[in-house]
Coordinates of C-alpha atoms in Angstrom, one line a residue:
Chain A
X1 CA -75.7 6.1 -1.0
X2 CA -74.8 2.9 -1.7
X3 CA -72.1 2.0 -4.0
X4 CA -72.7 -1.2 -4.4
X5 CA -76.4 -2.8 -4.6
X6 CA -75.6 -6.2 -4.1
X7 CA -74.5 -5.3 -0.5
X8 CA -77.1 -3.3 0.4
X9 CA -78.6 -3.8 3.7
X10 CA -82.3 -3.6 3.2
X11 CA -81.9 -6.5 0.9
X12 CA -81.5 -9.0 3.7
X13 CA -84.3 -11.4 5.2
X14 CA -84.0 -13.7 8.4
X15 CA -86.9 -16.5 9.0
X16 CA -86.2 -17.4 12.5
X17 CA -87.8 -19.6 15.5
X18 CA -87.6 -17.0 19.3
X19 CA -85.8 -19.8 21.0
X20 CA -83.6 -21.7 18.0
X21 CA -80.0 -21.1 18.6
X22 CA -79.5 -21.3 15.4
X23 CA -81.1 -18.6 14.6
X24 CA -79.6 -16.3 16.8
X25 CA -76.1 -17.1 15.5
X26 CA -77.3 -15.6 12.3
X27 CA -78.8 -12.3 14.2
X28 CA -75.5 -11.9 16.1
X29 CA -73.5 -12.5 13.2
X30 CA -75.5 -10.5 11.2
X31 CA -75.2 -7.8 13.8
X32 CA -70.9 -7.7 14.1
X33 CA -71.2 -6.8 10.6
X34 CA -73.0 -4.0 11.4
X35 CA -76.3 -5.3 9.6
X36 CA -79.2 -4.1 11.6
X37 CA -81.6 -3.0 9.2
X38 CA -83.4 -6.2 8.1
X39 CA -86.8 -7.7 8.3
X40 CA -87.3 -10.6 10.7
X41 CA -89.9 -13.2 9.7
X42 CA -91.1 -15.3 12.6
X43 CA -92.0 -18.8 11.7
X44 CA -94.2 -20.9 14.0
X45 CA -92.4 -24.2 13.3
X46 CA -95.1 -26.3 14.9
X47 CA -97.5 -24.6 12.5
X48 CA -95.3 -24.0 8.9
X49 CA -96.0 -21.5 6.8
X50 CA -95.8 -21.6 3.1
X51 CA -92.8 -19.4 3.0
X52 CA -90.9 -21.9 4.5
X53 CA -91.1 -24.8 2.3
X54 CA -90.5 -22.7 -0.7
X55 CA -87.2 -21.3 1.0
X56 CA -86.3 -23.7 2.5
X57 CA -87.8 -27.2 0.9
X58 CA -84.6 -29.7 1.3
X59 CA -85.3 -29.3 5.1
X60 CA -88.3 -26.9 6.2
X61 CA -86.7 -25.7 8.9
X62 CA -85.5 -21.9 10.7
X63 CA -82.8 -19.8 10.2
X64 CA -83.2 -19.1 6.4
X65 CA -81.1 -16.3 5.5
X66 CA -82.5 -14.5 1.7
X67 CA -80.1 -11.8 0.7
X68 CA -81.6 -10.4 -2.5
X69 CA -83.7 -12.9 -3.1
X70 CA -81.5 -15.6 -2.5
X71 CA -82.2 -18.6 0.3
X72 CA -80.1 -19.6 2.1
X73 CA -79.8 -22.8 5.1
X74 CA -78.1 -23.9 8.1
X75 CA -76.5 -21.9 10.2
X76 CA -72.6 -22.7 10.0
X77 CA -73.2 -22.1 6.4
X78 CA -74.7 -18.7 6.5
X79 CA -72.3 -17.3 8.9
X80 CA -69.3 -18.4 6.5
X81 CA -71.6 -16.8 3.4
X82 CA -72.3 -13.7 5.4
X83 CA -68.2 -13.6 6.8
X84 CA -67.8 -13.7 2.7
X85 CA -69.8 -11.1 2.0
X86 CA -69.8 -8.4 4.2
X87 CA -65.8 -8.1 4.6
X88 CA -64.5 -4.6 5.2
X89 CA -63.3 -2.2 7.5
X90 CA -66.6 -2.1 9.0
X91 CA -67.3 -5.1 9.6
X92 CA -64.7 -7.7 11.6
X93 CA -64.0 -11.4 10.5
X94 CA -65.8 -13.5 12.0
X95 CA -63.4 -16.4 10.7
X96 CA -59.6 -16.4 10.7
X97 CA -58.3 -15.7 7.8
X98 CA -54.8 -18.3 7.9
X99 CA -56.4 -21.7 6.1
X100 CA -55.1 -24.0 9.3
X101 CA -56.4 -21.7 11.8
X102 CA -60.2 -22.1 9.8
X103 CA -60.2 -25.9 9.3
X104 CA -59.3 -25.5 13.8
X105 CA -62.6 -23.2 14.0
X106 CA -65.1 -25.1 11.5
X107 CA -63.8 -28.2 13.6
X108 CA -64.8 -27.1 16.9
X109 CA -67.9 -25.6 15.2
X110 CA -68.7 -28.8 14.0
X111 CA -67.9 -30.5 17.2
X112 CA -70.2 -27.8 19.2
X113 CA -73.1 -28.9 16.9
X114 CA -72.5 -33.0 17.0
X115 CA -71.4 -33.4 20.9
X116 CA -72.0 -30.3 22.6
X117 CA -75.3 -29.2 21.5
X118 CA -76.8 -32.9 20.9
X119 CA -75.2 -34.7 23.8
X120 CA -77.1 -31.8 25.9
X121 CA -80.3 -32.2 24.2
X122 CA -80.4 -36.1 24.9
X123 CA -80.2 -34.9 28.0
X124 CA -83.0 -32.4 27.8
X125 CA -85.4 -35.4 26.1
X126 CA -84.3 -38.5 28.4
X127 CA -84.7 -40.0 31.8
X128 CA -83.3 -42.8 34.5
X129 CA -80.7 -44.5 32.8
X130 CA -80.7 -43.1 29.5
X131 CA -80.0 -39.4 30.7
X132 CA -77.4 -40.8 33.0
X133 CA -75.8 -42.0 29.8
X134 CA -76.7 -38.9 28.2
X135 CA -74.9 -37.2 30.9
X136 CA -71.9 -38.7 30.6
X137 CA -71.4 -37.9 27.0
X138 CA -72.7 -34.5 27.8
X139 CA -69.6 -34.3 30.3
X140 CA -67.3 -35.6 28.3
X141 CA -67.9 -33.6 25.5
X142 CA -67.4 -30.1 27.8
X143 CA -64.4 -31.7 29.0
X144 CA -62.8 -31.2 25.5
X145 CA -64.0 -27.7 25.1
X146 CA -63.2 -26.5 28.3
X147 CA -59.8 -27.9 27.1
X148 CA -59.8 -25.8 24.1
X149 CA -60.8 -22.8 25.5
X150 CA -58.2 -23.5 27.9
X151 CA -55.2 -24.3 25.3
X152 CA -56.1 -21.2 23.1
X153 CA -55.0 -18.7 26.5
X154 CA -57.6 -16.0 25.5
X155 CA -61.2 -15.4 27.0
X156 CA -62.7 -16.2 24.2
X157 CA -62.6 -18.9 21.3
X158 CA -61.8 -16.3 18.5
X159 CA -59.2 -14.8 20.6
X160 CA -59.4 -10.9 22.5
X161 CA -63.0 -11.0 20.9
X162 CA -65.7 -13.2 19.8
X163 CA -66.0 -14.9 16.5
X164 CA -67.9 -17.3 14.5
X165 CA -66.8 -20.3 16.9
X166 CA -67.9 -18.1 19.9
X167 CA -71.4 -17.4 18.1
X168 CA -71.8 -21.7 17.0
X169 CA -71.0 -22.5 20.7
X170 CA -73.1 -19.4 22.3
X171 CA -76.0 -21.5 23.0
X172 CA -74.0 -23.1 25.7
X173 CA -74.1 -19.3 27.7
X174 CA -77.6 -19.0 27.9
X175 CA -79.4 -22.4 26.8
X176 CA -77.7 -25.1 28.4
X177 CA -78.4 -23.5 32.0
X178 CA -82.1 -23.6 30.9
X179 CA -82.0 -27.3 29.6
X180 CA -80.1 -28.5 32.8
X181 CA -82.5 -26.7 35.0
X182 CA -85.4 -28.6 32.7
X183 CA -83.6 -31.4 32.8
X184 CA -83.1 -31.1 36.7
X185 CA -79.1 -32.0 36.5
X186 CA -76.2 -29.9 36.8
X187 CA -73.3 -30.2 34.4
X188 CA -71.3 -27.3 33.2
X189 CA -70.5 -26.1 36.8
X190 CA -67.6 -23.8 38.2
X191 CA -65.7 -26.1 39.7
X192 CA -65.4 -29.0 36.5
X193 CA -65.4 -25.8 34.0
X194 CA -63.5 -22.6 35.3
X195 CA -63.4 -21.6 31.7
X196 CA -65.8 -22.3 30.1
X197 CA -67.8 -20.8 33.0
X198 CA -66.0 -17.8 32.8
X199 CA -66.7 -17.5 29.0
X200 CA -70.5 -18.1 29.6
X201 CA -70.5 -14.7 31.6
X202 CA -68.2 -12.7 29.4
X203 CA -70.3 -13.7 26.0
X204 CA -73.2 -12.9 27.3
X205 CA -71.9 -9.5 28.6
X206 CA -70.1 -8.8 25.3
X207 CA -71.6 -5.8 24.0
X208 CA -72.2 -7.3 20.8
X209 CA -74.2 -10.0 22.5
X210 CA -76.1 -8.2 26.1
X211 CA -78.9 -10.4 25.8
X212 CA -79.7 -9.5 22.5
X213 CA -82.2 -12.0 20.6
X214 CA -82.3 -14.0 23.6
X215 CA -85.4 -15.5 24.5
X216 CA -86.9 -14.5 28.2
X217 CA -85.5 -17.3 30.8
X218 CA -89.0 -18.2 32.2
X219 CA -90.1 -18.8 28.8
X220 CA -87.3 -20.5 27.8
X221 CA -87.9 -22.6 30.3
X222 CA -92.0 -23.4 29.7
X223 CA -91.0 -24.0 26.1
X224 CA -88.0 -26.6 26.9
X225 CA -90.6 -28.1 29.7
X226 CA -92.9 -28.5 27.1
X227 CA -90.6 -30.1 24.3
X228 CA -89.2 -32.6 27.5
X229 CA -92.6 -34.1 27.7
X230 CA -93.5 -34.2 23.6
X231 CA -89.8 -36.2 23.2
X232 CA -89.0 -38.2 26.2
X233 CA -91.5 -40.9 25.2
X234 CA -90.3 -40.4 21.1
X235 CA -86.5 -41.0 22.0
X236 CA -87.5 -43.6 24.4
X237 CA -88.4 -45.5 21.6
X238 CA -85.9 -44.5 18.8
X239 CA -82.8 -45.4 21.3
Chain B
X1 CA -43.5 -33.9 -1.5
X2 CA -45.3 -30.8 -1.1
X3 CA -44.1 -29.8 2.5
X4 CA -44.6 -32.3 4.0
X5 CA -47.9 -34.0 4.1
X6 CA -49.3 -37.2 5.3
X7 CA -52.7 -38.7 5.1
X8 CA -53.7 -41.4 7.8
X9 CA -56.8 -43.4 6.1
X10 CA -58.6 -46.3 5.4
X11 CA -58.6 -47.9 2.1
X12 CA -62.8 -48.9 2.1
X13 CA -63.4 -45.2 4.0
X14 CA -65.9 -42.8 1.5
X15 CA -64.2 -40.1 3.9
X16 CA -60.9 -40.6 3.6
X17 CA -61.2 -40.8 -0.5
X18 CA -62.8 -37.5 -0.2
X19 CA -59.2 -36.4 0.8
X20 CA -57.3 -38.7 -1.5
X21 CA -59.6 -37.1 -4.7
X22 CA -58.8 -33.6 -3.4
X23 CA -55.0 -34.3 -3.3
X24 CA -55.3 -36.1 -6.2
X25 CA -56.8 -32.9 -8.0
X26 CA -54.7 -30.8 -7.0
X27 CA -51.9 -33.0 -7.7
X28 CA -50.4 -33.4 -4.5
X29 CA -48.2 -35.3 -4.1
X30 CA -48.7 -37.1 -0.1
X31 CA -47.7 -40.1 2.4
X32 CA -50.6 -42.8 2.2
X33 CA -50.4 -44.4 5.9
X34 CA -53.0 -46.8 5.9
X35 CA -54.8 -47.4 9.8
X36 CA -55.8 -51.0 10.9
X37 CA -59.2 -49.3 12.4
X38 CA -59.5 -52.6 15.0
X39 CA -56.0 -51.2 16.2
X40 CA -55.1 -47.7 15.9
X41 CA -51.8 -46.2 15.5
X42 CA -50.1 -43.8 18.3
X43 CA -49.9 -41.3 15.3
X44 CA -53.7 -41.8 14.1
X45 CA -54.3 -41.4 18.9
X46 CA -52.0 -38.3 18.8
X47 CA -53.2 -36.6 15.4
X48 CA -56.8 -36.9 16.4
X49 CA -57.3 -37.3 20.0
X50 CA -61.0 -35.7 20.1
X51 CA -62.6 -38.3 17.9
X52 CA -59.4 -41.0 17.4
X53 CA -61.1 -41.2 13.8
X54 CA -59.5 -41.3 9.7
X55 CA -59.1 -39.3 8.2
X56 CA -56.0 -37.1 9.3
X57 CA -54.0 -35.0 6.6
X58 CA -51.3 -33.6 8.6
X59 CA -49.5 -30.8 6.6
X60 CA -46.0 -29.5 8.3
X61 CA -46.7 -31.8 11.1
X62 CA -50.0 -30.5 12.0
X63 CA -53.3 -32.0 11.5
X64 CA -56.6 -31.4 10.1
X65 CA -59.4 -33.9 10.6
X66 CA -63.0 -34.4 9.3
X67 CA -63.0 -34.9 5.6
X68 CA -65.2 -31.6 4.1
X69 CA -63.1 -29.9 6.3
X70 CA -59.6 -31.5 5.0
X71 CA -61.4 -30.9 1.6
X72 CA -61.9 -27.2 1.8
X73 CA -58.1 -26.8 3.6
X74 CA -57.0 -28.1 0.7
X75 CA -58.8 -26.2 -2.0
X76 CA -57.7 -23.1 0.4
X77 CA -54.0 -24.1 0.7
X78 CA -53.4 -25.0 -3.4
X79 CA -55.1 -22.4 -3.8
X80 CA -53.9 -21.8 -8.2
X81 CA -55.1 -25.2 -9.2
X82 CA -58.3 -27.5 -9.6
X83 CA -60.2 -25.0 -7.7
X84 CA -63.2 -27.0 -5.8
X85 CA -65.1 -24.4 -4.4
X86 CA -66.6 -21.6 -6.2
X87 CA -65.6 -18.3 -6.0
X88 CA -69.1 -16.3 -5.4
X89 CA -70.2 -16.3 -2.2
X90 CA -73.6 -17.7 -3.1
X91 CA -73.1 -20.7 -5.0
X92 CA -70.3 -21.3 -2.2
X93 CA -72.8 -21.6 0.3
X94 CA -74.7 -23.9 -2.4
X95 CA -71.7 -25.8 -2.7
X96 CA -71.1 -26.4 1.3
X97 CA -75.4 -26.7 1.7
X98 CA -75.1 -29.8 -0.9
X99 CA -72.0 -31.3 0.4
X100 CA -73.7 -31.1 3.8
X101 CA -76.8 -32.8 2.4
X102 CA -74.4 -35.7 1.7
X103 CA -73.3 -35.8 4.7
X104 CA -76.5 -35.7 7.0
X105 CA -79.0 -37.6 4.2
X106 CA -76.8 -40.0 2.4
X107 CA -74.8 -40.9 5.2
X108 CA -76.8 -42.1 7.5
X109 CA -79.2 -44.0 5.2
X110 CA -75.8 -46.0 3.6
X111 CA -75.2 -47.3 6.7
X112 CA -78.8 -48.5 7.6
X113 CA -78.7 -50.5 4.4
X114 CA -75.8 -52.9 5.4
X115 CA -76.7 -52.3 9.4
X116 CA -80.4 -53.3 9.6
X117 CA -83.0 -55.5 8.1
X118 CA -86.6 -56.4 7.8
X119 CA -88.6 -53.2 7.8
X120 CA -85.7 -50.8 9.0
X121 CA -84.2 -51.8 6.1
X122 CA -87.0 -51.0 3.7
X123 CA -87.0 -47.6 5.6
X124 CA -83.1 -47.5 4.9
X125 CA -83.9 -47.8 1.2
X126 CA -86.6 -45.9 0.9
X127 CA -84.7 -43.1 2.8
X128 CA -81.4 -43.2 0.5
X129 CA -83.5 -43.2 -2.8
X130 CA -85.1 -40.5 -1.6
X131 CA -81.6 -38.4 -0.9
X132 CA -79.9 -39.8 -4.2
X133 CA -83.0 -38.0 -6.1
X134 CA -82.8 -34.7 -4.5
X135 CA -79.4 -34.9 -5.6
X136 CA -80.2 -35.9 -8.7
X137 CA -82.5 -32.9 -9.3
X138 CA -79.7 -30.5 -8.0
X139 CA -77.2 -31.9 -10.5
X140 CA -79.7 -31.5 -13.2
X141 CA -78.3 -31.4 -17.2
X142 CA -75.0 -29.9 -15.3
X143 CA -72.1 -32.4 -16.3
X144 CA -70.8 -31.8 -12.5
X145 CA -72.5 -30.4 -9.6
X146 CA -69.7 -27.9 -9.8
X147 CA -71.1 -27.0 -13.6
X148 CA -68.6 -27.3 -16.4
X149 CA -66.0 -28.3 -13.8
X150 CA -65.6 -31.3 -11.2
X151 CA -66.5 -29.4 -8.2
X152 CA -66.7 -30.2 -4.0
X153 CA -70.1 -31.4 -3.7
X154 CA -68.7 -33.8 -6.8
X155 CA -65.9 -34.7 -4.4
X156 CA -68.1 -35.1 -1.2
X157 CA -70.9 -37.7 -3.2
X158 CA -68.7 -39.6 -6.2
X159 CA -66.7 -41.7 -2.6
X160 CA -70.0 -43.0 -2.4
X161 CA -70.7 -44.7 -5.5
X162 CA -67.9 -47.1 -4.7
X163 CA -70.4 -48.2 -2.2
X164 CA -73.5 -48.2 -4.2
X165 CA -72.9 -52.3 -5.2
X166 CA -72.5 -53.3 -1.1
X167 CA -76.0 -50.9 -0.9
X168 CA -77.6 -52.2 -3.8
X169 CA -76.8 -56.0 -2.9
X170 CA -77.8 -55.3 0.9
X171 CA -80.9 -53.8 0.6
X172 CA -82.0 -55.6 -3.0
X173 CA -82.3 -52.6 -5.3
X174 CA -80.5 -50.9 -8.2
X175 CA -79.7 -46.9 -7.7
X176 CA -79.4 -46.9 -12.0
X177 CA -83.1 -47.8 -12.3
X178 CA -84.4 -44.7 -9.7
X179 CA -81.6 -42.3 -10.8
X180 CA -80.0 -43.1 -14.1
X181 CA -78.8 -39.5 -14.6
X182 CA -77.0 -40.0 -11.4
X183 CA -75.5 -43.1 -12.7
X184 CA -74.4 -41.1 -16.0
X185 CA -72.5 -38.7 -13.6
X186 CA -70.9 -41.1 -11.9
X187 CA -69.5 -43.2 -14.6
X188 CA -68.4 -39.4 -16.4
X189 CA -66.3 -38.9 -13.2
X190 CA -64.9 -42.0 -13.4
X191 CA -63.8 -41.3 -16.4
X192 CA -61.6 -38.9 -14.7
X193 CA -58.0 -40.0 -13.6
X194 CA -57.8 -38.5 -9.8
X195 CA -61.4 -40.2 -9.6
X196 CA -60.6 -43.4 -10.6
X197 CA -57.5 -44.0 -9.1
X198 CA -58.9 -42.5 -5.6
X199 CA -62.2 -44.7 -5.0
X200 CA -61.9 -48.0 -3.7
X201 CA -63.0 -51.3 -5.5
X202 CA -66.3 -51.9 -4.9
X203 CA -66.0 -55.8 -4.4
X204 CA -63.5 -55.5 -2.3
X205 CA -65.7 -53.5 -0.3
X206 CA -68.3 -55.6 -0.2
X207 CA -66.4 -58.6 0.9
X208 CA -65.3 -56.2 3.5
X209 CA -68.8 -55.1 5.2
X210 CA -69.5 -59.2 4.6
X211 CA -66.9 -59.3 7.3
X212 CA -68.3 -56.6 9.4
X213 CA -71.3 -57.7 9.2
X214 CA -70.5 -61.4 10.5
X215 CA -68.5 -59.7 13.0
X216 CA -71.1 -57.5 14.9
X217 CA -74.1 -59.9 14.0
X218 CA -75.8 -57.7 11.3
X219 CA -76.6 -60.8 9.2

């Protein structure tokens, strides 16, 4: 029975996209907490629903998170809400607790989103010089992380296990291997990356994570082919 | 000095008064080390080496960098005073969605309005009135987007307004006549001490992005 209704489990909603990463941070999070009971909404974001713009109308867009009723956007956000709320002995911080240690984790969060993730996807949408750019940033920027990971001396970000800065950086385990193979480069290699490298293989083995929510390579792959063609000539002319 | 904390900034930076307003609400008491941007200190180098950018509180010799961030350390360190953030779990998530909204929307649209011209410009403008109304809406008859008290989405958007005159001469329009109520919040946090003495002067930053602009050839 459940003491307290504000927590209960059938109360939660997830709008998602099959191939966002951003959406699956919220699953997995979702998921250490021990919340598995919950209905999934999958939104065609190249053809909106209705749902979407009244959940989500600042930006329209997937994961939307509605506990009780209640909407809720972007995806570093909801894990910290969800962190918040479900907090007890069965279900592990995702977050440190020690104020310096979580202004270090939303940093690198944030820096996962701005250089990681984007650098990559200029990557993913560019060609001939501009990807060679785009490359270089996208180097650059795994250069730091592979640093961090490096500095903190465990196997993963959030120490003996994962935690919310191994779920914001987890596309990097399964989705930048499809977008360089898209892309036809190589980046995050062994060699240049013996950590990070290493972390790929023991996220996606965690049991928390074992290929859970993750979208099927080969379409993975079709879909990313398919968004390379829409956006090469679109970024071609925005930079 | 509460142990020990610096803040490397920039006097015309809407992020670094972000920091300054927090401090000043909380009544920190702080080292001001002000960074020549076109020359940057060993400190500013050392402090922040993955983005070399102000600004940097460092508390007990260690740093924290991007401004919501520095923000929300210090409304989680001085913890019993001037809280910024909410308590509930929902309207924190509000709180961080809206600040966030400053942050992607306002941002990026400020700078177009002193950075471009012609019809990017017009884009510019019609981009930032569109983000200071959805704003405006979210405040709504509140007195402060943190309700009866000055709150972190308050914090996050106010260090704008010092640069509402270099927007409004830039790119020809007046943010009063699309979003008076805005206005009215702005001049009631003002009114506040830790405000006021926290923004910069707005002339002086306008003669300032003159400069830049003649510098990098945005006239």
């Amino acid at each position: 029975m459940e003491k307290n209704n504000k927590n209960n489990k059938e109360n939660v909603k997830v709008v998602g996209f099959w191939v966002s990463p951003f959406v699956h941070r919220v699953r997995w999070a979702l998921k250490m907490k021990g919340i598995k009971k919950y209905e999934y909404i999958e939104e065609d974001i190249y053809n909106k629903s209705s749902l979407l713009s009244e959940i989500n109308p600042v930006y329209g867009k997937v994961p939307v998170l509605v506990h009780n009723g209640k909407p809720l956007s972007e995806s570093s956000i909801i894990l910290e809400y969800i962190d918040q709320v479900w907090n007890d002995d069965f279900a592990p911080p995702l977050l440190p607790r020690d104020p310096y240690q979580r202004a270090q984790t939303r940093f690198w969060a944030k820096f996962a989103d701005q250089k990681v993730l984007e650098s990559a996807w200029m990557v993913l949408c560019s060609e001939g010089e501009k990807q060679e750019r785009a490359v270089k940033e996208a180097t650059e920027a795994l250069e730091k992380l592979e640093e961090k990971l490096k500095s903190g001396n465990s196997i993963f970000f959030g120490g003996d296990t994962i935690g919310y800065l191994d779920l914001m950086i987890g596309f990097v385990s399964y989705l930048y291997p499809v977008w360089e193979e898209v892309a036809s480069v190589k980046i995050l290699d062994a060699l240049k990356f013996p950590a990070l490298v290493a972390w790929q293989s023991n996220f996606l083995n965690h049991e928390l994570i074992a290929g859970e929510y993750l979208p099927p390579r080969a379409e993975a792959v079709a879909y990313f082919r398919w968004r390379r063609s829409e956006l090469i000539p679109v970024y071609n002319r925005m930079y | 000095m509460a142990d020990g904390v610096v803040l490397l900034d920039a006097y015309f930076s809407m992020f670094g008064m972000r920091a300054r307003l927090a401090l000043a609400e909380k009544g920190i008491e702080y080292e001001y080390k002000e960074e020549n941007l076109g020359d940057k200190s060993p400190v500013l180098l050392q402090m922040n080496p993955v983005h070399k950018k102000i600004p940097v509180l460092i508390h007990n010799g260690k740093p924290v960098c991007e401004s919501l961030i520095i923000v929300q350390y210090i409304d989680e360190v001085w913890k019993d005073k001037s809280p910024l953030l909410p308590s509930d779990p929902y309207q924190r998530a509000q709180a961080r969605f809206w600040a966030d909204f400053v942050d992607k929307k306002v941002n990026d649209a400020g700078r177009r309005l002193w950075t471009t011209k012609g019809d990017e410009l017009e884009t510019a403008k019609k981009d930032f009135i569109e983000a200071l109304k959805l704003l405006e809406a979210e405040l709504g008859e509140k007195p402060y987007f943190g309700g009866e008290n000055f709150g972190f989405v308050d914090v996050a958007l106010v260090t704008y307004s010092s640069w509402f005159y270099t927007y409004e001469t830039c790119g020809n329009f007046s943010v009063e006549e699309h979003c008076p109520k805005l206005m009215e919040w702005v001049k009631r946090c003002m009114e506040k001490e830790s405000v006021s003495k926290s923004l910069a002067d707005p002339k002086k930053i306008y003669d300032f992005v003159l400069f830049l602009k003649k510098k990098h050839g945005f006239e």
